[in-house]
Amino acid sequence: MSARNAKPSPAGPRTVALVPAAGRGLRMGGHIPKQFLALGGRPILAQSLLVLQASPLIHEIILAVPQSERQYCLDHIVATGEFSKVTKVVPGGVQRQDSVRHALAEVSQETEIVLVHDAVRPFLTEDMIRRVVAAAVEHGAAIIALPMRDTVKYVGAGGVIERTVDRRPLWLAQTPQAFRRDWLEEGHHKALLAGVQATDDAHLVELIGKPVVVVEGSGENIKVTRPEDLVIGEAILNSRTAARSAE
Ligand SMILES: Nc1ccn([C@@H]2O[C@H](COP(=O)(O)OP(=O)(O)OP(=O)(O)O)[C@@H](O)[C@H]2O)c(=O)n1
Ligand SMILES: C[C@](O)(CO)[C@H](O)COP(=O)(O)O
């Protein structure tokens, strides 16, 4: 086992990472769900897990994967010992929110902070983990996000621009997103009862009236969604490899 994925002694409040990895990757196309596609010679999921495994702030990792891939993940991720913090692999659900809820159900009561991170965002960093967990400890909930850089248009029927939107208060949500366990549990529970579907977990915590703060992320923290993102991802990996060589 390399030093990079050795199990460091956990530090800080008990923090459990939930990794939703049960999507079908429809926008990517192809037959293999994108989280299992290779990037830099490893599955994208493994690239993301490496960072969480190496973080001293992460005590445990719970994975949500497609039922059909559960044995593959148990054999190639849990059994190898490389990702010793992965303690549970649960079946995902129809939507991302359902997959997170299935994983959240496995979080122990002594957990203080739950960090949710998309399997298909392999470029998260220890610095992002540290800052978002610290902000969640201080405020109760925090997300990695990017201030909007482009001009924003509100587009109506027929693709006609109706107005230009003031972009100054707008941020693009990313993951990791970190929460007090009880807040995230309450948000998911009330959303399930109300039939509310959200595309990120912060929205569910906002809906129960809790403050969620933003922590600035990086343009490199892309969500691998479409084929062109694989090209961008390889470029990011290459630039990071070159930077390490230059150190
Ligand atoms: N039912 C689902 C849907 C998504 N995800 C996960 O949530 C993350 C972000 O979702 P997204 O990028 O939308 O992935 P997909 O749903 O697979 O993509 P698409 O919408 O193109 O099918 C991914 O790690 C994905 O595996 C999940 O665990 N369960
Ligand atoms: C959680 C997320 O990555 C924040 O930007 C995003 O909402 C996931 O959305 P998707 O439609 O499931 O890709």
PDB file of C-alpha atoms and ligand atoms in Angstrom:
ATOM      1  CA  MET A   1       0.000   0.000   0.000  1.00  0.00           C
ATOM      2  CA  SER A   2       1.499   3.366  -1.009  1.00  0.00           C
ATOM      3  CA  ALA A   3       1.849   6.113   1.545  1.00  0.00           C
ATOM      4  CA  ARG A   4      -0.680   8.095  -0.437  1.00  0.00           C
ATOM      5  CA  ASN A   5      -3.533   5.741   0.456  1.00  0.00           C
ATOM      6  CA  ALA A   6      -2.316   4.590   3.840  1.00  0.00           C
ATOM      7  CA  LYS A   7      -5.045   4.969   6.462  1.00  0.00           C
ATOM      8  CA  PRO A   8      -3.977   8.150   8.345  1.00  0.00           C
ATOM      9  CA  SER A   9      -5.154   8.457  11.907  1.00  0.00           C
ATOM     10  CA  PRO A  10      -8.414  10.456  11.723  1.00  0.00           C
ATOM     11  CA  ALA A  11      -8.405  13.999  13.037  1.00  0.00           C
ATOM     12  CA  GLY A  12     -11.136  16.458  13.940  1.00  0.00           C
ATOM     13  CA  PRO A  13     -14.862  15.774  14.445  1.00  0.00           C
ATOM     14  CA  ARG A  14     -16.063  12.332  13.336  1.00  0.00           C
ATOM     15  CA  THR A  15     -16.683  12.938   9.625  1.00  0.00           C
ATOM     16  CA  VAL A  16     -18.181  10.384   7.264  1.00  0.00           C
ATOM     17  CA  ALA A  17     -18.025  10.795   3.493  1.00  0.00           C
ATOM     18  CA  LEU A  18     -20.966   9.650   1.380  1.00  0.00           C
ATOM     19  CA  VAL A  19     -20.078   9.051  -2.270  1.00  0.00           C
ATOM     20  CA  PRO A  20     -23.041   8.797  -4.653  1.00  0.00           C
ATOM     21  CA  ALA A  21     -21.729   6.602  -7.490  1.00  0.00           C
ATOM     22  CA  ALA A  22     -24.927   4.978  -8.740  1.00  0.00           C
ATOM     23  CA  GLY A  23     -25.735   7.100 -11.777  1.00  0.00           C
ATOM     24  CA  ARG A  24     -26.212   5.803 -15.312  1.00  0.00           C
ATOM     25  CA  GLY A  25     -24.165   8.487 -17.061  1.00  0.00           C
ATOM     26  CA  LEU A  26     -26.767   9.130 -19.772  1.00  0.00           C
ATOM     27  CA  ARG A  27     -25.209  12.452 -20.828  1.00  0.00           C
ATOM     28  CA  MET A  28     -21.842  10.716 -21.241  1.00  0.00           C
ATOM     29  CA  GLY A  29     -23.305   8.029 -23.453  1.00  0.00           C
ATOM     30  CA  GLY A  30     -21.742   4.623 -23.876  1.00  0.00           C
ATOM     31  CA  HIS A  31     -22.441   1.365 -22.037  1.00  0.00           C
ATOM     32  CA  ILE A  32     -20.309   1.862 -18.926  1.00  0.00           C
ATOM     33  CA  PRO A  33     -21.555   4.238 -16.214  1.00  0.00           C
ATOM     34  CA  LYS A  34     -19.062   7.124 -16.342  1.00  0.00           C
ATOM     35  CA  GLN A  35     -17.882   6.730 -12.730  1.00  0.00           C
ATOM     36  CA  PHE A  36     -16.268   3.446 -13.852  1.00  0.00           C
ATOM     37  CA  LEU A  37     -14.583   4.906 -16.943  1.00  0.00           C
ATOM     38  CA  ALA A  38     -10.789   5.205 -16.827  1.00  0.00           C
ATOM     39  CA  LEU A  39      -9.140   8.553 -16.189  1.00  0.00           C
ATOM     40  CA  GLY A  40      -5.379   8.587 -15.770  1.00  0.00           C
ATOM     41  CA  GLY A  41      -5.397   4.808 -15.883  1.00  0.00           C
ATOM     42  CA  ARG A  42      -7.877   4.331 -13.002  1.00  0.00           C
ATOM     43  CA  PRO A  43     -11.688   4.423 -12.736  1.00  0.00           C
ATOM     44  CA  ILE A  44     -12.949   7.928 -12.040  1.00  0.00           C
ATOM     45  CA  LEU A  45     -14.530   6.610  -8.845  1.00  0.00           C
ATOM     46  CA  ALA A  46     -11.141   5.380  -7.642  1.00  0.00           C
ATOM     47  CA  GLN A  47      -9.551   8.749  -8.375  1.00  0.00           C
ATOM     48  CA  SER A  48     -12.125  10.419  -6.128  1.00  0.00           C
ATOM     49  CA  LEU A  49     -11.788   7.784  -3.406  1.00  0.00           C
ATOM     50  CA  LEU A  50      -7.991   8.203  -3.320  1.00  0.00           C
ATOM     51  CA  VAL A  51      -8.353  11.784  -2.106  1.00  0.00           C
ATOM     52  CA  LEU A  52     -10.969  10.924   0.513  1.00  0.00           C
ATOM     53  CA  GLN A  53      -8.946   7.912   1.676  1.00  0.00           C
ATOM     54  CA  ALA A  54      -5.836  10.037   2.114  1.00  0.00           C
ATOM     55  CA  SER A  55      -7.586  12.787   4.073  1.00  0.00           C
ATOM     56  CA  PRO A  56      -7.004  12.642   7.834  1.00  0.00           C
ATOM     57  CA  LEU A  57     -10.351  14.418   8.264  1.00  0.00           C
ATOM     58  CA  ILE A  58     -12.376  11.552   6.767  1.00  0.00           C
ATOM     59  CA  HIS A  59     -13.068   8.740   9.230  1.00  0.00           C
ATOM     60  CA  GLU A  60     -15.228   6.516   7.025  1.00  0.00           C
ATOM     61  CA  ILE A  61     -16.533   6.338   3.460  1.00  0.00           C
ATOM     62  CA  ILE A  62     -19.912   4.923   2.411  1.00  0.00           C
ATOM     63  CA  LEU A  63     -20.474   4.244  -1.283  1.00  0.00           C
ATOM     64  CA  ALA A  64     -23.772   4.100  -3.164  1.00  0.00           C
ATOM     65  CA  VAL A  65     -23.407   2.171  -6.426  1.00  0.00           C
ATOM     66  CA  PRO A  66     -25.709   0.547  -8.980  1.00  0.00           C
ATOM     67  CA  GLN A  67     -26.983  -2.779  -7.647  1.00  0.00           C
ATOM     68  CA  SER A  68     -25.447  -4.423 -10.729  1.00  0.00           C
ATOM     69  CA  GLU A  69     -21.970  -3.089  -9.838  1.00  0.00           C
ATOM     70  CA  ARG A  70     -22.120  -3.786  -6.110  1.00  0.00           C
ATOM     71  CA  GLN A  71     -20.126  -7.032  -6.252  1.00  0.00           C
ATOM     72  CA  TYR A  72     -17.548  -5.424  -8.592  1.00  0.00           C
ATOM     73  CA  CYS A  73     -17.057  -2.630  -6.074  1.00  0.00           C
ATOM     74  CA  LEU A  74     -16.843  -5.031  -3.150  1.00  0.00           C
ATOM     75  CA  ASP A  75     -14.245  -7.145  -5.004  1.00  0.00           C
ATOM     76  CA  HIS A  76     -12.198  -4.343  -6.561  1.00  0.00           C
ATOM     77  CA  ILE A  77     -12.526  -1.532  -4.069  1.00  0.00           C
ATOM     78  CA  VAL A  78     -13.284  -2.863  -0.623  1.00  0.00           C
ATOM     79  CA  ALA A  79     -11.506  -6.233  -0.810  1.00  0.00           C
ATOM     80  CA  THR A  80      -8.230  -4.790  -2.145  1.00  0.00           C
ATOM     81  CA  GLY A  81      -7.630  -2.912   1.098  1.00  0.00           C
ATOM     82  CA  GLU A  82      -6.506   0.150  -0.890  1.00  0.00           C
ATOM     83  CA  PHE A  83      -9.602   1.989   0.294  1.00  0.00           C
ATOM     84  CA  SER A  84      -9.727   0.803   3.871  1.00  0.00           C
ATOM     85  CA  LYS A  85     -12.075   3.627   4.886  1.00  0.00           C
ATOM     86  CA  VAL A  86     -14.837   2.286   2.601  1.00  0.00           C
ATOM     87  CA  THR A  87     -16.882   0.370   5.151  1.00  0.00           C
ATOM     88  CA  LYS A  88     -20.220  -0.001   3.338  1.00  0.00           C
ATOM     89  CA  VAL A  89     -21.388  -0.250  -0.264  1.00  0.00           C
ATOM     90  CA  VAL A  90     -25.125   0.341  -0.577  1.00  0.00           C
ATOM     91  CA  PRO A  91     -27.374   0.120  -3.639  1.00  0.00           C
ATOM     92  CA  GLY A  92     -28.162   3.482  -5.216  1.00  0.00           C
ATOM     93  CA  GLY A  93     -31.605   4.777  -6.000  1.00  0.00           C
ATOM     94  CA  VAL A  94     -33.472   6.166  -8.973  1.00  0.00           C
ATOM     95  CA  GLN A  95     -32.242   9.720  -8.362  1.00  0.00           C
ATOM     96  CA  ARG A  96     -29.004  11.030  -6.870  1.00  0.00           C
ATOM     97  CA  GLN A  97     -30.977  12.147  -3.799  1.00  0.00           C
ATOM     98  CA  ASP A  98     -32.215   8.569  -3.229  1.00  0.00           C
ATOM     99  CA  SER A  99     -28.677   7.229  -3.455  1.00  0.00           C
ATOM    100  CA  VAL A 100     -27.445   9.736  -0.887  1.00  0.00           C
ATOM    101  CA  ARG A 101     -30.369   8.869   1.378  1.00  0.00           C
ATOM    102  CA  HIS A 102     -29.528   5.151   1.172  1.00  0.00           C
ATOM    103  CA  ALA A 103     -25.948   5.886   2.196  1.00  0.00           C
ATOM    104  CA  LEU A 104     -27.026   8.353   4.888  1.00  0.00           C
ATOM    105  CA  ALA A 105     -29.129   5.620   6.491  1.00  0.00           C
ATOM    106  CA  GLU A 106     -25.871   3.763   7.246  1.00  0.00           C
ATOM    107  CA  VAL A 107     -24.204   6.679   9.084  1.00  0.00           C
ATOM    108  CA  SER A 108     -23.716   6.014  12.786  1.00  0.00           C
ATOM    109  CA  GLN A 109     -25.242   8.295  15.410  1.00  0.00           C
ATOM    110  CA  GLU A 110     -21.853   9.356  16.780  1.00  0.00           C
ATOM    111  CA  THR A 111     -20.990  10.967  13.458  1.00  0.00           C
ATOM    112  CA  GLU A 112     -20.878  14.760  13.692  1.00  0.00           C
ATOM    113  CA  ILE A 113     -20.277  15.836  10.088  1.00  0.00           C
ATOM    114  CA  VAL A 114     -21.423  14.181   6.875  1.00  0.00           C
ATOM    115  CA  LEU A 115     -19.562  15.133   3.709  1.00  0.00           C
ATOM    116  CA  VAL A 116     -21.265  14.317   0.403  1.00  0.00           C
ATOM    117  CA  HIS A 117     -19.083  14.130  -2.693  1.00  0.00           C
ATOM    118  CA  ASP A 118     -19.933  13.117  -6.248  1.00  0.00           C
ATOM    119  CA  ALA A 119     -17.917  10.115  -7.426  1.00  0.00           C
ATOM    120  CA  VAL A 120     -17.503  11.911 -10.757  1.00  0.00           C
ATOM    121  CA  ARG A 121     -15.689  14.912  -9.305  1.00  0.00           C
ATOM    122  CA  PRO A 122     -12.201  13.346  -9.116  1.00  0.00           C
ATOM    123  CA  PHE A 123     -10.343  16.644  -8.755  1.00  0.00           C
ATOM    124  CA  LEU A 124     -11.364  17.534  -5.221  1.00  0.00           C
ATOM    125  CA  THR A 125      -8.394  18.389  -2.991  1.00  0.00           C
ATOM    126  CA  GLU A 126      -7.475  18.027   0.658  1.00  0.00           C
ATOM    127  CA  ASP A 127      -7.631  21.813   0.897  1.00  0.00           C
ATOM    128  CA  MET A 128     -11.283  21.770  -0.232  1.00  0.00           C
ATOM    129  CA  ILE A 129     -12.101  19.025   2.290  1.00  0.00           C
ATOM    130  CA  ARG A 130     -10.405  20.921   5.079  1.00  0.00           C
ATOM    131  CA  ARG A 131     -12.124  24.229   4.289  1.00  0.00           C
ATOM    132  CA  VAL A 132     -15.617  22.821   3.741  1.00  0.00           C
ATOM    133  CA  VAL A 133     -15.493  20.686   6.912  1.00  0.00           C
ATOM    134  CA  ALA A 134     -14.223  23.631   8.955  1.00  0.00           C
ATOM    135  CA  ALA A 135     -17.048  25.802   7.590  1.00  0.00           C
ATOM    136  CA  ALA A 136     -19.621  23.107   8.368  1.00  0.00           C
ATOM    137  CA  VAL A 137     -18.295  22.809  11.934  1.00  0.00           C
ATOM    138  CA  GLU A 138     -18.595  26.585  12.330  1.00  0.00           C
ATOM    139  CA  HIS A 139     -21.894  27.207  10.511  1.00  0.00           C
ATOM    140  CA  GLY A 140     -23.612  23.797  10.384  1.00  0.00           C
ATOM    141  CA  ALA A 141     -23.518  23.422   6.605  1.00  0.00           C
ATOM    142  CA  ALA A 142     -21.169  24.435   3.797  1.00  0.00           C
ATOM    143  CA  ILE A 143     -20.602  23.689   0.128  1.00  0.00           C
ATOM    144  CA  ILE A 144     -17.748  24.096  -2.289  1.00  0.00           C
ATOM    145  CA  ALA A 145     -18.905  26.489  -5.002  1.00  0.00           C
ATOM    146  CA  LEU A 146     -17.610  28.794  -7.727  1.00  0.00           C
ATOM    147  CA  PRO A 147     -18.621  32.414  -8.273  1.00  0.00           C
ATOM    148  CA  MET A 148     -20.230  32.856 -11.675  1.00  0.00           C
ATOM    149  CA  ARG A 149     -17.661  34.052 -14.201  1.00  0.00           C
ATOM    150  CA  ASP A 150     -19.731  34.383 -17.363  1.00  0.00           C
ATOM    151  CA  THR A 151     -22.554  36.712 -18.250  1.00  0.00           C
ATOM    152  CA  VAL A 152     -25.853  34.999 -17.384  1.00  0.00           C
ATOM    153  CA  LYS A 153     -28.881  35.088 -19.661  1.00  0.00           C
ATOM    154  CA  TYR A 154     -32.449  34.107 -18.802  1.00  0.00           C
ATOM    155  CA  VAL A 155     -33.713  32.402 -21.957  1.00  0.00           C
ATOM    156  CA  GLY A 156     -37.394  32.029 -22.756  1.00  0.00           C
ATOM    157  CA  ALA A 157     -39.352  30.164 -25.427  1.00  0.00           C
ATOM    158  CA  GLY A 158     -37.696  29.687 -28.781  1.00  0.00           C
ATOM    159  CA  GLY A 159     -34.260  30.280 -27.334  1.00  0.00           C
ATOM    160  CA  VAL A 160     -34.816  34.023 -27.162  1.00  0.00           C
ATOM    161  CA  ILE A 161     -32.993  35.875 -24.391  1.00  0.00           C
ATOM    162  CA  GLU A 162     -35.525  37.510 -22.118  1.00  0.00           C
ATOM    163  CA  ARG A 163     -33.048  39.298 -19.845  1.00  0.00           C
ATOM    164  CA  THR A 164     -29.501  39.432 -18.585  1.00  0.00           C
ATOM    165  CA  VAL A 165     -29.246  38.333 -14.948  1.00  0.00           C
ATOM    166  CA  ASP A 166     -27.072  40.086 -12.351  1.00  0.00           C
ATOM    167  CA  ARG A 167     -24.385  37.467 -11.879  1.00  0.00           C
ATOM    168  CA  ARG A 168     -22.767  38.984  -8.793  1.00  0.00           C
ATOM    169  CA  PRO A 169     -24.821  36.959  -6.218  1.00  0.00           C
ATOM    170  CA  LEU A 170     -24.732  33.757  -8.309  1.00  0.00           C
ATOM    171  CA  TRP A 171     -22.488  30.792  -7.492  1.00  0.00           C
ATOM    172  CA  LEU A 172     -22.207  27.373  -9.132  1.00  0.00           C
ATOM    173  CA  ALA A 173     -22.583  24.626  -6.530  1.00  0.00           C
ATOM    174  CA  GLN A 174     -20.027  21.824  -6.554  1.00  0.00           C
ATOM    175  CA  THR A 175     -19.188  19.058  -4.104  1.00  0.00           C
ATOM    176  CA  PRO A 176     -17.881  18.319  -1.454  1.00  0.00           C
ATOM    177  CA  GLN A 177     -20.847  19.519   0.559  1.00  0.00           C
ATOM    178  CA  ALA A 178     -20.614  19.129   4.330  1.00  0.00           C
ATOM    179  CA  PHE A 179     -23.347  19.173   6.944  1.00  0.00           C
ATOM    180  CA  ARG A 180     -24.145  18.539  10.568  1.00  0.00           C
ATOM    181  CA  ARG A 181     -25.480  14.985  10.471  1.00  0.00           C
ATOM    182  CA  ASP A 182     -28.801  15.880  12.109  1.00  0.00           C
ATOM    183  CA  TRP A 183     -29.441  18.709   9.620  1.00  0.00           C
ATOM    184  CA  LEU A 184     -28.786  16.491   6.599  1.00  0.00           C
ATOM    185  CA  GLU A 185     -30.937  13.714   8.070  1.00  0.00           C
ATOM    186  CA  GLU A 186     -33.784  16.149   8.734  1.00  0.00           C
ATOM    187  CA  GLY A 187     -33.509  17.614   5.230  1.00  0.00           C
ATOM    188  CA  HIS A 188     -33.642  14.235   3.522  1.00  0.00           C
ATOM    189  CA  HIS A 189     -36.417  12.954   5.794  1.00  0.00           C
ATOM    190  CA  LYS A 190     -38.673  15.955   5.175  1.00  0.00           C
ATOM    191  CA  ALA A 191     -37.942  15.888   1.419  1.00  0.00           C
ATOM    192  CA  LEU A 192     -38.924  12.218   1.258  1.00  0.00           C
ATOM    193  CA  LEU A 193     -42.177  12.875   3.127  1.00  0.00           C
ATOM    194  CA  ALA A 194     -42.973  15.891   0.920  1.00  0.00           C
ATOM    195  CA  GLY A 195     -41.893  14.278  -2.344  1.00  0.00           C
ATOM    196  CA  VAL A 196     -39.295  17.006  -2.909  1.00  0.00           C
ATOM    197  CA  GLN A 197     -36.544  16.208  -5.447  1.00  0.00           C
ATOM    198  CA  ALA A 198     -33.377  18.290  -5.367  1.00  0.00           C
ATOM    199  CA  THR A 199     -30.204  18.056  -7.430  1.00  0.00           C
ATOM    200  CA  ASP A 200     -27.925  18.729  -4.501  1.00  0.00           C
ATOM    201  CA  ASP A 201     -28.058  18.101  -0.753  1.00  0.00           C
ATOM    202  CA  ALA A 202     -27.607  21.734   0.217  1.00  0.00           C
ATOM    203  CA  HIS A 203     -31.038  22.489  -1.247  1.00  0.00           C
ATOM    204  CA  LEU A 204     -32.663  20.032   1.182  1.00  0.00           C
ATOM    205  CA  VAL A 205     -30.933  21.716   4.123  1.00  0.00           C
ATOM    206  CA  GLU A 206     -31.897  25.168   2.833  1.00  0.00           C
ATOM    207  CA  LEU A 207     -35.523  23.987   2.716  1.00  0.00           C
ATOM    208  CA  ILE A 208     -35.515  23.239   6.461  1.00  0.00           C
ATOM    209  CA  GLY A 209     -34.375  26.804   7.068  1.00  0.00           C
ATOM    210  CA  LYS A 210     -30.737  26.160   7.951  1.00  0.00           C
ATOM    211  CA  PRO A 211     -27.888  28.405   6.824  1.00  0.00           C
ATOM    212  CA  VAL A 212     -25.569  26.937   4.202  1.00  0.00           C
ATOM    213  CA  VAL A 213     -22.375  28.870   3.474  1.00  0.00           C
ATOM    214  CA  VAL A 214     -20.270  28.742   0.318  1.00  0.00           C
ATOM    215  CA  VAL A 215     -16.564  27.976   0.286  1.00  0.00           C
ATOM    216  CA  GLU A 216     -14.787  28.872  -2.948  1.00  0.00           C
ATOM    217  CA  GLY A 217     -13.721  25.856  -4.968  1.00  0.00           C
ATOM    218  CA  SER A 218     -11.832  25.564  -8.200  1.00  0.00           C
ATOM    219  CA  GLY A 219     -12.554  25.503 -11.922  1.00  0.00           C
ATOM    220  CA  GLU A 220     -10.601  22.238 -11.926  1.00  0.00           C
ATOM    221  CA  ASN A 221     -13.195  20.626  -9.663  1.00  0.00           C
ATOM    222  CA  ILE A 222     -15.252  19.596 -12.672  1.00  0.00           C
ATOM    223  CA  LYS A 223     -18.097  17.100 -12.639  1.00  0.00           C
ATOM    224  CA  VAL A 224     -17.329  14.595 -15.384  1.00  0.00           C
ATOM    225  CA  THR A 225     -20.644  14.697 -17.220  1.00  0.00           C
ATOM    226  CA  ARG A 226     -20.129  14.726 -20.984  1.00  0.00           C
ATOM    227  CA  PRO A 227     -17.462  13.189 -23.277  1.00  0.00           C
ATOM    228  CA  GLU A 228     -15.498  16.426 -23.510  1.00  0.00           C
ATOM    229  CA  ASP A 229     -15.041  16.344 -19.737  1.00  0.00           C
ATOM    230  CA  LEU A 230     -12.816  13.267 -20.135  1.00  0.00           C
ATOM    231  CA  VAL A 231     -10.465  15.320 -22.320  1.00  0.00           C
ATOM    232  CA  ILE A 232     -10.503  18.176 -19.824  1.00  0.00           C
ATOM    233  CA  GLY A 233      -9.895  15.708 -16.999  1.00  0.00           C
ATOM    234  CA  GLU A 234      -6.851  14.183 -18.679  1.00  0.00           C
ATOM    235  CA  ALA A 235      -5.455  17.698 -19.181  1.00  0.00           C
ATOM    236  CA  ILE A 236      -5.954  18.514 -15.502  1.00  0.00           C
ATOM    237  CA  LEU A 237      -4.234  15.260 -14.495  1.00  0.00           C
ATOM    238  CA  ASN A 238      -1.327  15.982 -16.843  1.00  0.00           C
ATOM    239  CA  SER A 239      -0.909  19.505 -15.511  1.00  0.00           C
ATOM    240  CA  ARG A 240      -0.899  18.228 -11.914  1.00  0.00           C
ATOM    241  CA  THR A 241       1.650  15.538 -12.784  1.00  0.00           C
ATOM    242  CA  ALA A 242       3.862  18.157 -14.412  1.00  0.00           C
ATOM    243  CA  ALA A 243       3.520  20.449 -11.396  1.00  0.00           C
ATOM    244  CA  ARG A 244       4.537  17.626  -9.028  1.00  0.00           C
ATOM    245  CA  SER A 245       7.552  16.820 -11.201  1.00  0.00           C
ATOM    246  CA  ALA A 246       8.617  20.458 -11.101  1.00  0.00           C
ATOM    247  CA  GLU A 247       8.516  20.590  -7.276  1.00  0.00           C
TER     248      GLU A 247
HETATM  249  N1  LIG B   1     -29.462   7.804  -9.246  1.00  0.00           N
HETATM  250  C1  LIG B   1     -28.250   8.388  -9.121  1.00  0.00           C
HETATM  251  C2  LIG B   1     -27.840   9.432 -10.009  1.00  0.00           C
HETATM  252  C3  LIG B   1     -26.578   9.984  -9.855  1.00  0.00           C
HETATM  253  N2  LIG B   1     -25.769   9.510  -8.859  1.00  0.00           N
HETATM  254  C4  LIG B   1     -24.419  10.044  -8.707  1.00  0.00           C
HETATM  255  O1  LIG B   1     -24.469  11.442  -8.479  1.00  0.00           O
HETATM  256  C5  LIG B   1     -23.292  12.060  -9.037  1.00  0.00           C
HETATM  257  C6  LIG B   1     -23.663  13.267  -9.921  1.00  0.00           C
HETATM  258  O2  LIG B   1     -24.662  12.864 -10.802  1.00  0.00           O
HETATM  259  P1  LIG B   1     -24.591  13.021 -12.409  1.00  0.00           P
HETATM  260  O3  LIG B   1     -23.350  13.714 -12.839  1.00  0.00           O
HETATM  261  O4  LIG B   1     -25.896  13.540 -12.857  1.00  0.00           O
HETATM  262  O5  LIG B   1     -24.455  11.492 -12.840  1.00  0.00           O
HETATM  263  P2  LIG B   1     -25.492  10.665 -13.705  1.00  0.00           P
HETATM  264  O6  LIG B   1     -26.862  10.751 -13.111  1.00  0.00           O
HETATM  265  O7  LIG B   1     -24.882   9.314 -13.887  1.00  0.00           O
HETATM  266  O8  LIG B   1     -25.451  11.447 -15.099  1.00  0.00           O
HETATM  267  P3  LIG B   1     -26.665  11.586 -16.172  1.00  0.00           P
HETATM  268  O9  LIG B   1     -27.612  12.579 -15.568  1.00  0.00           O
HETATM  269  O10 LIG B   1     -25.945  12.100 -17.382  1.00  0.00           O
HETATM  270  O11 LIG B   1     -27.250  10.216 -16.349  1.00  0.00           O
HETATM  271  C7  LIG B   1     -22.553  10.974  -9.815  1.00  0.00           C
HETATM  272  O12 LIG B   1     -21.425  10.553  -9.078  1.00  0.00           O
HETATM  273  C8  LIG B   1     -23.586   9.872  -9.958  1.00  0.00           C
HETATM  274  O13 LIG B   1     -22.987   8.576 -10.028  1.00  0.00           O
HETATM  275  C9  LIG B   1     -26.182   8.504  -7.979  1.00  0.00           C
HETATM  276  O14 LIG B   1     -25.434   8.092  -7.080  1.00  0.00           O
HETATM  277  N3  LIG B   1     -27.418   7.969  -8.124  1.00  0.00           N
HETATM  278  C1  LIG B   2     -24.444  17.902  -6.707  1.00  0.00           C
HETATM  279  C2  LIG B   2     -23.990  18.673  -7.913  1.00  0.00           C
HETATM  280  O1  LIG B   2     -22.778  18.131  -8.410  1.00  0.00           O
HETATM  281  C3  LIG B   2     -23.760  20.109  -7.534  1.00  0.00           C
HETATM  282  O2  LIG B   2     -23.484  20.857  -8.722  1.00  0.00           O
HETATM  283  C4  LIG B   2     -25.027  18.627  -9.050  1.00  0.00           C
HETATM  284  O3  LIG B   2     -26.243  19.175  -8.586  1.00  0.00           O
HETATM  285  C5  LIG B   2     -25.273  17.202  -9.502  1.00  0.00           C
HETATM  286  O4  LIG B   2     -26.282  17.315 -10.503  1.00  0.00           O
HETATM  287  P1  LIG B   2     -26.513  16.115 -11.489  1.00  0.00           P
HETATM  288  O5  LIG B   2     -27.637  16.502 -12.377  1.00  0.00           O
HETATM  289  O6  LIG B   2     -26.857  14.944 -10.598  1.00  0.00           O
HETATM  290  O7  LIG B   2     -25.231  15.946 -12.232  1.00  0.00           O
END
